[in-house]
Coordinates of C-alpha atoms in Angstrom, one line a residue:
M1 CA -9.7 -85.0 -16.8
P2 CA -11.0 -84.8 -20.0
S3 CA -10.5 -81.1 -21.8
Q4 CA -13.8 -81.0 -23.6
L5 CA -17.0 -81.8 -21.0
N6 CA -20.6 -82.3 -22.4
L7 CA -22.1 -80.9 -19.5
L8 CA -20.5 -77.1 -20.1
S9 CA -21.1 -76.6 -23.8
A10 CA -20.3 -73.2 -25.4
V11 CA -24.0 -72.3 -25.6
T12 CA -24.4 -73.2 -21.8
L13 CA -22.0 -70.8 -20.8
A14 CA -22.9 -68.3 -23.5
A15 CA -26.5 -68.2 -21.7
V16 CA -24.6 -67.8 -18.6
L17 CA -22.8 -64.4 -19.7
L18 CA -25.8 -63.0 -20.9
L19 CA -27.4 -63.4 -17.7
L20 CA -24.5 -61.8 -15.7
H21 CA -24.5 -58.8 -18.3
A22 CA -28.2 -58.7 -17.7
S23 CA -27.9 -58.8 -13.8
G24 CA -25.1 -56.0 -14.0
A25 CA -22.7 -58.3 -12.5
P26 CA -19.2 -56.8 -13.0
V27 CA -17.3 -59.0 -15.6
G28 CA -13.2 -59.0 -15.8
D29 CA -10.0 -61.2 -15.0
A30 CA -9.7 -62.0 -11.5
P31 CA -7.7 -59.6 -8.7
T32 CA -4.6 -60.5 -7.8
D33 CA -4.7 -59.5 -4.1
I34 CA -5.0 -61.7 -0.9
P35 CA -5.9 -60.6 2.4
T36 CA -3.2 -60.6 5.4
G37 CA -5.0 -61.0 8.3
E38 CA -8.6 -61.5 9.8
P39 CA -10.4 -58.2 9.7
S40 CA -12.9 -56.7 12.2
G41 CA -16.2 -56.7 10.8
D42 CA -19.9 -55.1 11.1
E43 CA -23.7 -56.4 12.6
E44 CA -25.7 -58.6 10.4
E45 CA -27.7 -56.2 8.4
E46 CA -30.9 -56.3 6.1
V47 CA -30.7 -55.4 2.9
G48 CA -33.2 -55.1 -0.2
P49 CA -32.9 -57.9 -2.9
S50 CA -30.9 -56.1 -5.6
D51 CA -28.2 -55.5 -2.8
L52 CA -27.8 -58.9 -1.8
L53 CA -24.2 -60.6 -2.9
G54 CA -25.8 -64.4 -2.1
A55 CA -28.5 -63.7 -5.1
S56 CA -26.2 -63.2 -7.5
P57 CA -26.5 -65.2 -10.6
V58 CA -22.5 -65.9 -10.4
W59 CA -23.0 -68.4 -7.8
H60 CA -25.3 -70.7 -10.0
A61 CA -22.7 -70.2 -12.7
V62 CA -19.8 -71.2 -10.5
L63 CA -21.6 -73.8 -8.3
G64 CA -23.0 -75.8 -11.6
V65 CA -19.3 -75.9 -13.1
T66 CA -17.5 -76.9 -10.0
K67 CA -20.4 -79.7 -8.9
S68 CA -20.1 -81.5 -12.7
H69 CA -16.4 -82.3 -11.4
K70 CA -17.9 -85.3 -9.5
K71 CA -18.9 -87.0 -12.8
E72 CA -15.7 -85.7 -14.9
F73 CA -13.8 -87.5 -12.2
E74 CA -15.8 -90.5 -12.3
D75 CA -15.5 -90.7 -16.1
E76 CA -11.9 -90.2 -16.3
F77 CA -11.4 -93.3 -13.5
L78 CA -14.5 -95.2 -15.0
H79 CA -16.0 -95.2 -11.8
E80 CA -13.0 -97.4 -10.3
L81 CA -12.5 -94.8 -7.6
K82 CA -14.7 -93.2 -5.2
Y83 CA -15.3 -89.4 -5.3
H84 CA -14.6 -89.6 -1.4
F85 CA -11.4 -91.2 -2.3
L86 CA -9.9 -87.2 -2.9
E87 CA -10.4 -87.0 1.0
N88 CA -7.0 -88.6 0.9
Y89 CA -5.2 -85.9 -1.3
K90 CA -6.7 -82.7 0.9
V91 CA -4.3 -79.7 0.5
S92 CA -2.7 -78.7 4.0
S93 CA -2.7 -74.5 2.8
L94 CA -6.5 -74.9 1.8
P95 CA -8.2 -71.2 3.1
A96 CA -10.8 -71.6 6.3
G97 CA -14.4 -70.8 5.0
C98 CA -16.5 -68.3 7.0
P99 CA -18.3 -70.2 10.0
L100 CA -22.2 -69.9 10.4
S101 CA -22.2 -68.4 13.5
N102 CA -19.8 -65.9 15.7
F103 CA -18.5 -64.1 12.3
S104 CA -19.4 -60.7 11.1
K105 CA -20.7 -60.1 7.4
E106 CA -17.3 -57.8 6.6
A107 CA -15.3 -60.8 7.9
C108 CA -17.2 -63.7 5.7
L109 CA -16.3 -61.0 3.0
H110 CA -12.7 -61.2 3.5
R111 CA -12.7 -65.2 3.8
L112 CA -14.4 -65.4 1.0
A113 CA -12.2 -63.4 -0.7
H114 CA -9.2 -64.4 0.7
G115 CA -10.1 -68.0 0.0
L116 CA -10.6 -67.7 -3.4
L117 CA -7.7 -65.5 -4.3
V118 CA -5.6 -68.8 -2.6
Y119 CA -7.7 -71.3 -5.0
T120 CA -6.6 -69.2 -7.8
V121 CA -3.3 -69.9 -7.0
L122 CA -4.1 -73.6 -6.6
L123 CA -5.9 -74.0 -9.8
K124 CA -2.7 -73.5 -11.5
H125 CA -1.5 -77.0 -10.6
V126 CA -5.1 -78.1 -11.9
E127 CA -4.4 -76.4 -14.9
K128 CA -0.7 -78.0 -15.1
E129 CA -1.9 -81.7 -14.3
Y130 CA -5.0 -80.8 -17.0
P131 CA -4.1 -78.0 -19.5
G132 CA -7.2 -76.8 -21.0
N133 CA -9.6 -78.3 -18.5
L134 CA -13.1 -76.6 -18.8
I135 CA -14.2 -77.0 -15.1
C136 CA -10.8 -75.0 -14.2
S137 CA -10.5 -72.6 -16.7
V138 CA -14.5 -71.4 -16.1
A139 CA -14.3 -71.6 -12.0
K140 CA -11.1 -69.6 -12.2
Y141 CA -13.0 -66.8 -14.3
Y142 CA -15.9 -67.0 -11.9
S143 CA -14.4 -67.0 -9.1
G144 CA -12.4 -63.9 -10.2
L145 CA -16.2 -62.3 -10.5
L146 CA -17.2 -63.4 -7.0
I147 CA -14.1 -61.8 -5.4
N148 CA -14.6 -58.3 -7.1
L149 CA -18.2 -58.4 -6.1
S150 CA -16.9 -59.5 -2.5
K151 CA -14.9 -56.5 -2.5
D152 CA -17.3 -54.1 -3.4
K153 CA -19.4 -54.9 -0.6
M154 CA -16.6 -54.4 2.1
R155 CA -16.0 -51.4 4.3
N156 CA -12.3 -52.0 4.0
P157 CA -11.8 -53.7 0.6
E158 CA -7.9 -52.0 1.0
Q159 CA -7.5 -54.7 3.7
V160 CA -7.3 -57.2 0.5
T161 CA -3.4 -57.3 0.0
A162 CA -1.6 -58.9 -2.8
L163 CA -0.3 -62.3 -2.6
T164 CA 3.7 -62.4 -2.8
S165 CA 5.2 -64.2 -5.7
S166 CA 7.3 -66.3 -2.9
Q167 CA 4.3 -67.2 -1.0
E168 CA 2.8 -68.4 -4.1
A169 CA 5.5 -70.5 -4.9
Q170 CA 5.5 -71.6 -1.3
L171 CA 1.9 -72.6 -2.0
L172 CA 2.5 -74.5 -5.3
G173 CA 6.0 -76.5 -4.7
G174 CA 4.9 -79.0 -2.3
L175 CA 2.3 -79.8 -4.5
D176 CA 5.0 -81.0 -7.3
Q177 CA 7.2 -82.9 -5.6
R178 CA 4.3 -85.9 -5.6
N179 CA 4.7 -88.6 -7.6
A180 CA 2.3 -88.3 -11.1
F181 CA -0.8 -90.1 -9.8
E182 CA -1.1 -88.2 -6.3
R183 CA -0.3 -84.9 -8.5
K184 CA -3.3 -85.7 -10.2
M185 CA -5.6 -86.6 -7.2
T186 CA -4.2 -83.2 -5.6
A187 CA -5.5 -81.8 -8.8
H188 CA -9.0 -83.3 -8.8
S189 CA -9.1 -83.1 -5.0
I190 CA -8.5 -78.8 -5.1
L191 CA -11.6 -79.0 -7.8
R192 CA -13.9 -80.5 -5.1
Q193 CA -12.8 -78.4 -2.2
L194 CA -13.4 -75.5 -4.2
H195 CA -16.8 -76.4 -4.7
H196 CA -17.2 -77.4 -0.9
F197 CA -16.0 -74.1 -0.2
L198 CA -18.3 -72.5 -2.3
V199 CA -21.3 -73.9 -0.8
D200 CA -20.4 -73.0 2.7
S201 CA -19.5 -69.5 1.6
K202 CA -22.7 -69.0 0.0
R203 CA -24.9 -70.5 3.1
A204 CA -22.7 -68.2 5.3
I205 CA -22.6 -64.6 3.1
T206 CA -26.8 -65.8 2.5
K207 CA -27.5 -66.0 6.3
R208 CA -25.5 -63.0 7.4
E209 CA -27.7 -60.7 4.3
G210 CA -30.9 -61.3 6.8
K211 CA -34.1 -63.0 7.2
K212 CA -35.0 -61.2 3.4
G213 CA -32.6 -63.0 1.4
R214 CA -32.7 -66.2 2.6
Q215 CA -36.7 -66.4 2.3
A216 CA -36.3 -64.9 -1.4
F217 CA -33.1 -66.7 -2.8
G218 CA -32.5 -70.3 -1.3
T219 CA -28.7 -72.2 -1.5
R220 CA -30.8 -76.0 -1.7
Q221 CA -31.0 -76.3 -5.7
L222 CA -27.3 -75.3 -5.8
L223 CA -26.0 -78.0 -3.5

């Protein structure tokens, strides 16, 4: 996985950061907490466009980054391996996303924060296999922003608790026991599944933010 990406130039990243500052999105490091259980939530509600998590420019930034991973994978393996080959290397401990129905907005926010915190740990495996990879670094940064935004929208953000060092070690331990090729495929699979998780989460959150959000801010350009 090359560390330099033509698709993600420094100019592009700087422009995204300016957009985030202009929108008032918080900028900071990823939180270190993870929810321990399934929260009870509220009913779907109508909110104003300025309050829509699904409308945040952070989504556009992080999905643009993770979507570019397909090209990076194909470039590394000279198109000899198809992207769907990574289905064979899914991580069993991947977090569950929010379903489109039977889940409240609060529960979906917890699922999003929980999932991104797990992926933040899993990205350490990607960093180990591909030191300095730009997609991994940028995805980790914007995932941290989404975690903060999600917690700001929660009624009970205190239910988000820290992942212990032993839990983190258990999450990563099994990945290191694979051979060199399997470890690389697993690293690519993590980035691929992170993109799918983000796409599904944005769709689910936008749905729960009500009709106004769905009309004003579609997701099709990010899929």
